[in-house]
CSV table of C-alpha atoms in Angstrom, one decimal:
chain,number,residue,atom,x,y,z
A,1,UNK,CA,51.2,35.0,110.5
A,2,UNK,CA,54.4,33.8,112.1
A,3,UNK,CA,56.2,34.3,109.0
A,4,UNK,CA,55.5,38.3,109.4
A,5,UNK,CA,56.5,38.2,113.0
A,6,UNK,CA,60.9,37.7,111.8
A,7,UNK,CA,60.1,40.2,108.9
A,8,UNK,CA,58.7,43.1,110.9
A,9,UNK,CA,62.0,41.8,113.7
A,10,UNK,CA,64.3,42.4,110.5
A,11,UNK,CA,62.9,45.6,110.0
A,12,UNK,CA,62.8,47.0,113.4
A,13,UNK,CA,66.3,46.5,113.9
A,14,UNK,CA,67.5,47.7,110.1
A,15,UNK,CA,65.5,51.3,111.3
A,16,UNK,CA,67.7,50.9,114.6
A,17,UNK,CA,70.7,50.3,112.5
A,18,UNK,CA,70.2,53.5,110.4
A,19,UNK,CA,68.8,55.7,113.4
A,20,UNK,CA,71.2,58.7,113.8
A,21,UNK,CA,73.0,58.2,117.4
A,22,UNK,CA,73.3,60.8,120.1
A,23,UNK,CA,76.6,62.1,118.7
A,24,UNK,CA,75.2,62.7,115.3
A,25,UNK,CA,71.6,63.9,116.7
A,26,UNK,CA,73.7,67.0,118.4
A,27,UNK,CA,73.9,70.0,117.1
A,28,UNK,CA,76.6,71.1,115.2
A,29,UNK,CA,78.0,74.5,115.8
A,30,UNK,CA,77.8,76.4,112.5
A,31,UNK,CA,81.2,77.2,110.8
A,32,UNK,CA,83.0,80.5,111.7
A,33,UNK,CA,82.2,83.2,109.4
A,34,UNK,CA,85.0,85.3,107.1
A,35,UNK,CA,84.3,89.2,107.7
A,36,UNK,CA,85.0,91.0,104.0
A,37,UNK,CA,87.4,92.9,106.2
A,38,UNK,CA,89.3,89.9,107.5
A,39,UNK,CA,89.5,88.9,103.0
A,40,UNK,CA,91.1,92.5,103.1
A,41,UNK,CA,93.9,91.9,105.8
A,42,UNK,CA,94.6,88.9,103.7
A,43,UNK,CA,94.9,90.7,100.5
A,44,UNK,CA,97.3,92.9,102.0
A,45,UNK,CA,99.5,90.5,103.1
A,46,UNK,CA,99.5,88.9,99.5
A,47,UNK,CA,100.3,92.2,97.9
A,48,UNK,CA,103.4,92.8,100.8
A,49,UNK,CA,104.3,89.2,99.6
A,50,UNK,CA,104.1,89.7,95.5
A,51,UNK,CA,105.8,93.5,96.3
A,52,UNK,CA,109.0,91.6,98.1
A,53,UNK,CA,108.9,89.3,95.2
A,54,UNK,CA,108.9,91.8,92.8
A,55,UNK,CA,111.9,93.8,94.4
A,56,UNK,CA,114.0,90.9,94.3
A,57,UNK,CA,113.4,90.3,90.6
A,58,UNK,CA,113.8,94.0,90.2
A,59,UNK,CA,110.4,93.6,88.0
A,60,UNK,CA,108.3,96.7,88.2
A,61,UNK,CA,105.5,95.2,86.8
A,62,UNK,CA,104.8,92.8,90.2
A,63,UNK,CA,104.9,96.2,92.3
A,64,UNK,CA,102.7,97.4,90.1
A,65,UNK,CA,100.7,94.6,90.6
A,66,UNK,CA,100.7,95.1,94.7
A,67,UNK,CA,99.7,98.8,94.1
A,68,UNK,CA,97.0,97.8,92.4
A,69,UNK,CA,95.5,95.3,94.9
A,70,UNK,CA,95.9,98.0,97.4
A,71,UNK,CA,94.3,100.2,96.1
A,72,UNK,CA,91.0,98.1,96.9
A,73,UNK,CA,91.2,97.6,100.2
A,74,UNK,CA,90.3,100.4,102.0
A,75,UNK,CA,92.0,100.8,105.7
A,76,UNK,CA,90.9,102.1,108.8
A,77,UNK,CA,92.8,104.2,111.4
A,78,UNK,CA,93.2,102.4,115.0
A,79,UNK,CA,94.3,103.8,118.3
A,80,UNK,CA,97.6,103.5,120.1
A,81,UNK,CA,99.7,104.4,117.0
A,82,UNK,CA,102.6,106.8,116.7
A,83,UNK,CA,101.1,109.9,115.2
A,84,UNK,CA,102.6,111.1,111.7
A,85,UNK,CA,103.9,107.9,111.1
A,86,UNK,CA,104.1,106.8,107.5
A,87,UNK,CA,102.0,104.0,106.6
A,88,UNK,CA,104.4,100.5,106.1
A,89,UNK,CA,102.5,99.6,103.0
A,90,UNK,CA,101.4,101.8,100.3
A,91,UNK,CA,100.4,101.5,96.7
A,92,UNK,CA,101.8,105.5,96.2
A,93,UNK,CA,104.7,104.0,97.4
A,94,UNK,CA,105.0,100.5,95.6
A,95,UNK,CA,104.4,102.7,92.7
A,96,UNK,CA,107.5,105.6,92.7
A,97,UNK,CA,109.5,102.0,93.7
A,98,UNK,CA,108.4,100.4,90.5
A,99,UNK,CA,109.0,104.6,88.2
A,100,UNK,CA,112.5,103.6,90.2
A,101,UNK,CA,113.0,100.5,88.8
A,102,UNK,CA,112.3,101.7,85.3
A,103,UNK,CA,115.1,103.9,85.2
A,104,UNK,CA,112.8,106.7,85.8
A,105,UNK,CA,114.4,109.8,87.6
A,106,UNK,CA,112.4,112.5,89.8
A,107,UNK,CA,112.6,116.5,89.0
A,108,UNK,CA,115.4,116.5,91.7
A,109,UNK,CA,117.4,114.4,89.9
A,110,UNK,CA,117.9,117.3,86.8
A,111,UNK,CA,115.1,115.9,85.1
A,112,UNK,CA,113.0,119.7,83.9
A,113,UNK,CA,109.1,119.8,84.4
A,114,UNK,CA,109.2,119.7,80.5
A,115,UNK,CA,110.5,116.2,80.8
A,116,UNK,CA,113.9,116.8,79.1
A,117,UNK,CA,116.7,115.8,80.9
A,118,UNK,CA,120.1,117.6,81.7
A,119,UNK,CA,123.3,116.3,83.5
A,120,UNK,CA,123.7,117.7,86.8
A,121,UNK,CA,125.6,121.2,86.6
A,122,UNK,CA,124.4,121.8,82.8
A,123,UNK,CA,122.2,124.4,81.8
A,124,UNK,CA,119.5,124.7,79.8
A,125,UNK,CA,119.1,126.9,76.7
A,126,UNK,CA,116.6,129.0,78.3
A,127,UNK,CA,119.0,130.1,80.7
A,128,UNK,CA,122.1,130.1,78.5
A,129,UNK,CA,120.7,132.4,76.5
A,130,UNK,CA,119.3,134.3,79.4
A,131,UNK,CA,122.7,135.1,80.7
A,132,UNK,CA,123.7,135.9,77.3
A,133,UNK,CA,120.9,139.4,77.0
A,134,UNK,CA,122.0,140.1,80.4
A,135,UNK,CA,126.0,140.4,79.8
A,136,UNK,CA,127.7,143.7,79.6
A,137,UNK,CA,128.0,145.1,75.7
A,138,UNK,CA,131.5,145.0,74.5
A,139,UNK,CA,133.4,148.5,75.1
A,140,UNK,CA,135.0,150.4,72.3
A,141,UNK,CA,139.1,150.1,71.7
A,142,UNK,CA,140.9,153.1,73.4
A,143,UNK,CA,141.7,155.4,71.1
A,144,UNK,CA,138.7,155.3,69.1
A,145,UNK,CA,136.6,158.6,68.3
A,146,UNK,CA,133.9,158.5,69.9
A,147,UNK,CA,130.7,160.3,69.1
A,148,UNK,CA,128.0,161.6,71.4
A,149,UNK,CA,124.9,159.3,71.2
A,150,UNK,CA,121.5,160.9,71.5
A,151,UNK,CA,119.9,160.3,75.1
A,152,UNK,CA,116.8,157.9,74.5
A,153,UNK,CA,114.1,159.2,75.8
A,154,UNK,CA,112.0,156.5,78.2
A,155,UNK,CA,108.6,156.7,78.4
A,156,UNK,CA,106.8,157.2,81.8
A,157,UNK,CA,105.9,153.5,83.3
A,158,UNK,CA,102.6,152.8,83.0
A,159,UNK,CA,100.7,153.0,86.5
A,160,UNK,CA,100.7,149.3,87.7
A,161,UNK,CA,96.8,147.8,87.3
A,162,UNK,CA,95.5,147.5,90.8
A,163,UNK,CA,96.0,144.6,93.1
A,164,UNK,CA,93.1,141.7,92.3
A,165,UNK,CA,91.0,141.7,95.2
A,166,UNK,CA,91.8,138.6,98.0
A,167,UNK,CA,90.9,135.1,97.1
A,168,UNK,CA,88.1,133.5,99.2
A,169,UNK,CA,89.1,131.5,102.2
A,170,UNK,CA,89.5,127.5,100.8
A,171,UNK,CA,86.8,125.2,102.4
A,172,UNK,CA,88.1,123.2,105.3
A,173,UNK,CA,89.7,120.0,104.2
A,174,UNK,CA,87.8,116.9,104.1
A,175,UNK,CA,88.6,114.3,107.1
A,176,UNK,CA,91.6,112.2,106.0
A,177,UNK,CA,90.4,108.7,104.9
A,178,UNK,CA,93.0,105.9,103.7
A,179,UNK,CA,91.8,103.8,100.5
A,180,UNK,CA,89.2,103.9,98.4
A,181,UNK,CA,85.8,104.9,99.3
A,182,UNK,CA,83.8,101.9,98.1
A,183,UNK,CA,85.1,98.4,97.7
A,184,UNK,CA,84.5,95.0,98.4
A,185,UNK,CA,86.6,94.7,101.3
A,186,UNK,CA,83.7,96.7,103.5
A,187,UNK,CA,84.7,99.3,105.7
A,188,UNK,CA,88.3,97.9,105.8
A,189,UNK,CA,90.4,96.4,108.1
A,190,UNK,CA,92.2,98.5,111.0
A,191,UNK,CA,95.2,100.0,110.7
A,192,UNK,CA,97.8,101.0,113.0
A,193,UNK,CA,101.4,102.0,112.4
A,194,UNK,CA,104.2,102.2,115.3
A,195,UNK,CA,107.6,102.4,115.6
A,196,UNK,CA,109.7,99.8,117.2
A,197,UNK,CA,113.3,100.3,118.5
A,198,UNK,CA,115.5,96.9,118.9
A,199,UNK,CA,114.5,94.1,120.5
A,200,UNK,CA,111.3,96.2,121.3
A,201,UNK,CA,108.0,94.5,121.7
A,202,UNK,CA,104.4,96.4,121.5
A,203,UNK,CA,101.1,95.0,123.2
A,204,UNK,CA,97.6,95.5,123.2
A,205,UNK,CA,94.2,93.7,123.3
A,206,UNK,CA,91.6,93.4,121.3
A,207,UNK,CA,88.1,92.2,121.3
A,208,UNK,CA,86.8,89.3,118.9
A,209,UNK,CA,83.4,88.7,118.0
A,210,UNK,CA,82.4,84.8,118.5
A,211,UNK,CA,81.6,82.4,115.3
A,212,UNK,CA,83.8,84.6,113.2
A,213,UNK,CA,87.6,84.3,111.2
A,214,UNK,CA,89.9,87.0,113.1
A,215,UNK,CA,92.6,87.9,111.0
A,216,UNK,CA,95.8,89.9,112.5
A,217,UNK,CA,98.8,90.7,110.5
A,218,UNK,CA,101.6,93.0,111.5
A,219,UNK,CA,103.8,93.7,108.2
A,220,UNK,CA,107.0,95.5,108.8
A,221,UNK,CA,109.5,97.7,106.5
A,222,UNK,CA,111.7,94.8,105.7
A,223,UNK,CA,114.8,96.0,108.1
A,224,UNK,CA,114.2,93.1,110.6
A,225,UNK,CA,112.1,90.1,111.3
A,226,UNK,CA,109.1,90.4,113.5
A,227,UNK,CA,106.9,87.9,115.7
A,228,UNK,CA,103.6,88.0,116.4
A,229,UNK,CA,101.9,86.2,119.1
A,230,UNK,CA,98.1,85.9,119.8
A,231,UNK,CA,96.6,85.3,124.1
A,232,UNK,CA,93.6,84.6,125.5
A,233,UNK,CA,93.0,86.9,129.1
A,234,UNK,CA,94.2,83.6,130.8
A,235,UNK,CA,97.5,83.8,129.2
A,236,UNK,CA,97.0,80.5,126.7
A,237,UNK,CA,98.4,81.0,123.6
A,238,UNK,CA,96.5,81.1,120.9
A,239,UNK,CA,98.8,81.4,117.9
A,240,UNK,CA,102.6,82.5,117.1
A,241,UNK,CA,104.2,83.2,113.9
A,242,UNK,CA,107.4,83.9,114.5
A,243,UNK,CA,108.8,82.0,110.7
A,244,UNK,CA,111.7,85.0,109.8
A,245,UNK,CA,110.0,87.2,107.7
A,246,UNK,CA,108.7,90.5,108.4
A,247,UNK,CA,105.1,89.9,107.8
A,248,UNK,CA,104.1,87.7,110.5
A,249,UNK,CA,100.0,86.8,110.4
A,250,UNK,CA,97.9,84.7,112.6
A,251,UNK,CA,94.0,83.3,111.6
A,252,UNK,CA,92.0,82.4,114.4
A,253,UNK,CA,88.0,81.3,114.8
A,254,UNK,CA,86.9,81.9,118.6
A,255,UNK,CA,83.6,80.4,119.6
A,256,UNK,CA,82.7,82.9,121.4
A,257,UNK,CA,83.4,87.0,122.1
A,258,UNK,CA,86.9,87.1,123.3
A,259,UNK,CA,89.3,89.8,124.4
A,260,UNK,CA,92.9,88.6,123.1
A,261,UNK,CA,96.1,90.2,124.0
A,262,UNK,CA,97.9,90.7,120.3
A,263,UNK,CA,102.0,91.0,121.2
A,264,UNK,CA,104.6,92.3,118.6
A,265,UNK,CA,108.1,92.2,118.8
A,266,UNK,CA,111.0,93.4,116.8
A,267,UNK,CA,113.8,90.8,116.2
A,268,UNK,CA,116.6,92.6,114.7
A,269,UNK,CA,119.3,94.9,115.7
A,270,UNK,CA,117.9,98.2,114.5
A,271,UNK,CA,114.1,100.0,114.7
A,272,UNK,CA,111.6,99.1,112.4
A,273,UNK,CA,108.2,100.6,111.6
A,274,UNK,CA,105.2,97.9,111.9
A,275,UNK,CA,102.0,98.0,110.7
A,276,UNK,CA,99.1,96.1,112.3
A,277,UNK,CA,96.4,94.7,110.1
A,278,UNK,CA,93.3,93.3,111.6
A,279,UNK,CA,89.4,93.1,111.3
């Protein structure tokens, strides 16, 4: 019996030993969610990334590429944009960049619907030949007898057939929507476009859910370096990426719902249009 009383001692304090403490007892707070639209805001800024590659390698096939990843992420128009203000980033656009790249030449270059191509002030046989039925006939010598011709006789024109009656009003167009319709990106993040003179900076807040990745990004055309800056209401600040480049992004995780002030501002000596990415 006393030789039980050090064995149940030793394993007492082994059970203490192995006993989870307070700090490891408390709950951990689970780890912030990634939205499928925050994956798209990255994809976007991968795709800006491989397109600025590609144009410095003058290799059509990498804007190609960035078209194609586009194309899956669909985007989402947000407020406090300039109206009618070309998107940034576009796979139509990566695309007639990488037809440029291949030598290819547009119809207002001399290039015919057909496809054949004709230096600029040439013409084409169909109208060579054209001007050739319409020149004058060649007169006779002076001098020459001339004989009276018989008068052809035209026949009466034909009365015209009557007009076809008018064509149905069109249906009203669909509303616009940017992307694709269905992808896994979800809805897509939001996009909004504005111009920015020189030295120009653009503000606005936003509201992020708690527990969850918030990605911003704010790609411009490439003429001049932007910042972007990320603030909490109190004025703390939250990220900057202000690196050079014209595709500044910033990747936060709030605990909580937050309203952030998201600031933007144009580095360079001439306006820029910047598009703002987020989810």
């Amino acid at each position: 019996m006393k030789l039980a009383l050090p064995l149940l001692t030793i394993v007492a304090l082994t059970s203490a030993w192995a006993a989870p403490g307070p700090a490891a007892m408390a709950r951990q707070e689970p780890p912030a969610a990634q939205s499928l639209e925050a994956e798209g805001v990255a994809q976007i800024v991968t795709a800006a990334e491989l397109a600025d590659w590609g144009r410095l390698r003058r290799d059509p096939e990498a804007l190609l590429v960035a078209a194609r990843m586009l194309d899956e992420v669909p985007l989402r128009a947000g407020s406090g944009g300039d109206p009618g203000v070309a998107p940034v980033l576009s796979a139509s656009s990566l695309r007639q960049e990488a037809a440029e790249l291949r030598g290819n030449r547009s119809v207002d270059d001399g290039v015919a619907v057909t496809g054949s191509r004709l230096r600029q002030g040439e013409e084409s046989p169909a109208v060579r030949v054209e001007r050739e039925d319409l020149a004058e006939p060649p007169q006779p010598a002076p001098g020459a007898a001339r004989q009276r011709q018989p008068v052809p006789t035209r026949p009466a024109p034909a009365a015209p057939p009557p007009p076809p009656p008018p064509a149905p009003p069109p249906p009203p167009p669909p509303a616009p929507m940017m992307g694709v319709a269905s992808s896994p990106f979800g809805e897509g993040p939001v996009s909004t476009v504005k111009r920015l003179g020189s030295r120009e900076s653009w503000s606005f807040e936003i509201d992020a859910r708690g527990a969850e990745i918030l990605r911003i990004a704010a790609i411009g055309d490439g003429d001049t370096n932007v910042d972007l800056t990320v603030r909490d209401v109190s004025g703390k600040l939250l990220c900057a990426d202000g690196f050079g480049d014209h595709y500044p992004v910033c990747t936060l995780s709030p605990a909580a719902p937050a309203r952030l002030r998201v600031h933007v501002v144009n580095r360079g000596a001439l306006w820029t249009r910047v598009q703002v990415l987020s989810n």
